[in-house]
Amino acid sequence: MASRGGAFAFITLCFTLELAWQGTAKPLLPAVFVFGDSMVDVGNNNFIEKCNISCKANYPHFGVDYPNHAPTGRFSNGYNMADQLAQLLHFDESPPPFLSMSNASLITQMSTGINFASGGSGLLDVTGNGPVCTQVLSMTEQVGNFTNLARMWGHADLISRSLIFINTGNNDLFEYTDFKDHNCDHNNREFLQSFVASYTRFLKDLYGAGARKFSVVSPSLVGCCPSQRLIAHDPKNPRDVDKYGCFAAANDLSRQLYPMIASMLHDLSLELPGMSYSLADSIKMVESVFNNTTTPSYNFTVLDRACCGGGPFGAGGCDSSAPLCHNRSNHLFWDDYHPTDAVTGVAAKLIFGDTTGLFVHPINVQQLVEL
């Protein structure tokens, strides 16, 4: 549980960043390049014909709080974390999706950034490319697309001063707990080691293309998503739950994974000259919400039920026919898998400017871009 001093610092930070965010200014760095899953996808899956509708978000109620109330492919009621971090860096929102542009415009867009993320993807190539989504852009494809463009563009100096923002791994954990024997310790270790090995390979490939500044978000307490709560509380096959009433096996994997990612990044920063990174501990962020539901900065009082979706925990899926809550600002979850834009807004501010050391290590993104 967060200390009172930590909670006070958290509140003060949010107020400070709210003031700093007001007004417009020149972007703090040349470009932002985004990689990962549905937490940061801004519409790439819209352009993948074989991608199942369940892994797209280009229909109502998605986007109900986005400008013009338009669904864009963001798995959110409004802006997502990539947008909100980009805004703190003084961009209008996330750079556009890779698949929305022609080859010629992609080269031009490299000067300010591109979003390569794809909902349903993970660090492993098989993640998302199966029965749930059918086809997504794997991290192999995302990183490959970036490195090919970087090679054609040729401005390694600009890439080195730009930010690489990565939020991935959640879907690997979902699929592993769904389809693997999560009670087998040996399999768990093997899976987590393959996860970190894949992450290491992608970071080295990005570094080889000129990237030097990395902002990485760790997988969160995935077992707390409404979809996973539904699994854990199935009366026909109940699973172990943790102190938050979440699917314990999924959260245990997240907790084991975080120190492995932290160690991997530290070792890489020593191995690769000029590499700097900021690692966001999204487990601590979610725990802070669970332990301090109401502060002057936010009022998250509905923690176990989706805003958009029917049935137990609101886990019935979000579409135009699903029940929709009126107050999105007090919900932790937007749909059966994703947080509301109010939650990702708080997370983005911590990723950008946490100075407490509670949520971001070893430096925050503001310090990272100033290096």
CSV table of C-alpha atoms in Angstrom, one decimal, residues 21 23-32 85-93 95 109 111-113 158 161-163 352 365-366 369-370:
chain,number,residue,atom,x,y,z
A,21,TRP,CA,0.2,21.1,-19.6
A,23,GLY,CA,-0.8,26.4,-23.1
A,24,THR,CA,1.0,25.5,-26.2
A,25,ALA,CA,4.8,25.3,-26.9
A,26,LYS,CA,7.3,23.8,-29.3
A,27,PRO,CA,7.6,20.0,-29.1
A,28,LEU,CA,10.2,18.9,-26.6
A,29,LEU,CA,11.9,16.6,-29.1
A,30,PRO,CA,11.8,16.0,-32.8
A,31,ALA,CA,9.6,12.9,-33.0
A,32,VAL,CA,7.7,10.2,-31.1
A,85,LEU,CA,2.0,11.4,-23.4
A,86,ALA,CA,2.5,13.1,-26.8
A,87,GLN,CA,0.4,16.1,-25.6
A,88,LEU,CA,2.7,16.4,-22.6
A,89,LEU,CA,5.6,16.5,-25.0
A,90,HIS,CA,3.7,19.4,-26.8
A,91,PHE,CA,2.4,17.5,-29.8
A,92,ASP,CA,-1.3,17.6,-30.6
A,93,GLU,CA,-1.8,13.9,-30.1
A,95,PRO,CA,1.5,10.5,-34.4
A,109,GLN,CA,6.2,11.6,-41.4
A,111,SER,CA,10.4,13.8,-39.0
A,112,THR,CA,7.6,14.0,-36.4
A,113,GLY,CA,6.8,10.4,-35.6
A,158,LEU,CA,17.1,12.9,-35.4
A,161,ARG,CA,17.0,12.6,-30.2
A,162,SER,CA,13.5,11.3,-30.6
A,163,LEU,CA,11.4,9.1,-28.1
A,352,PHE,CA,6.2,12.1,-18.0
A,365,VAL,CA,10.3,11.0,-19.6
A,366,GLN,CA,10.8,14.7,-19.1
A,369,VAL,CA,14.1,13.9,-23.4
A,370,GLU,CA,16.4,16.5,-21.8
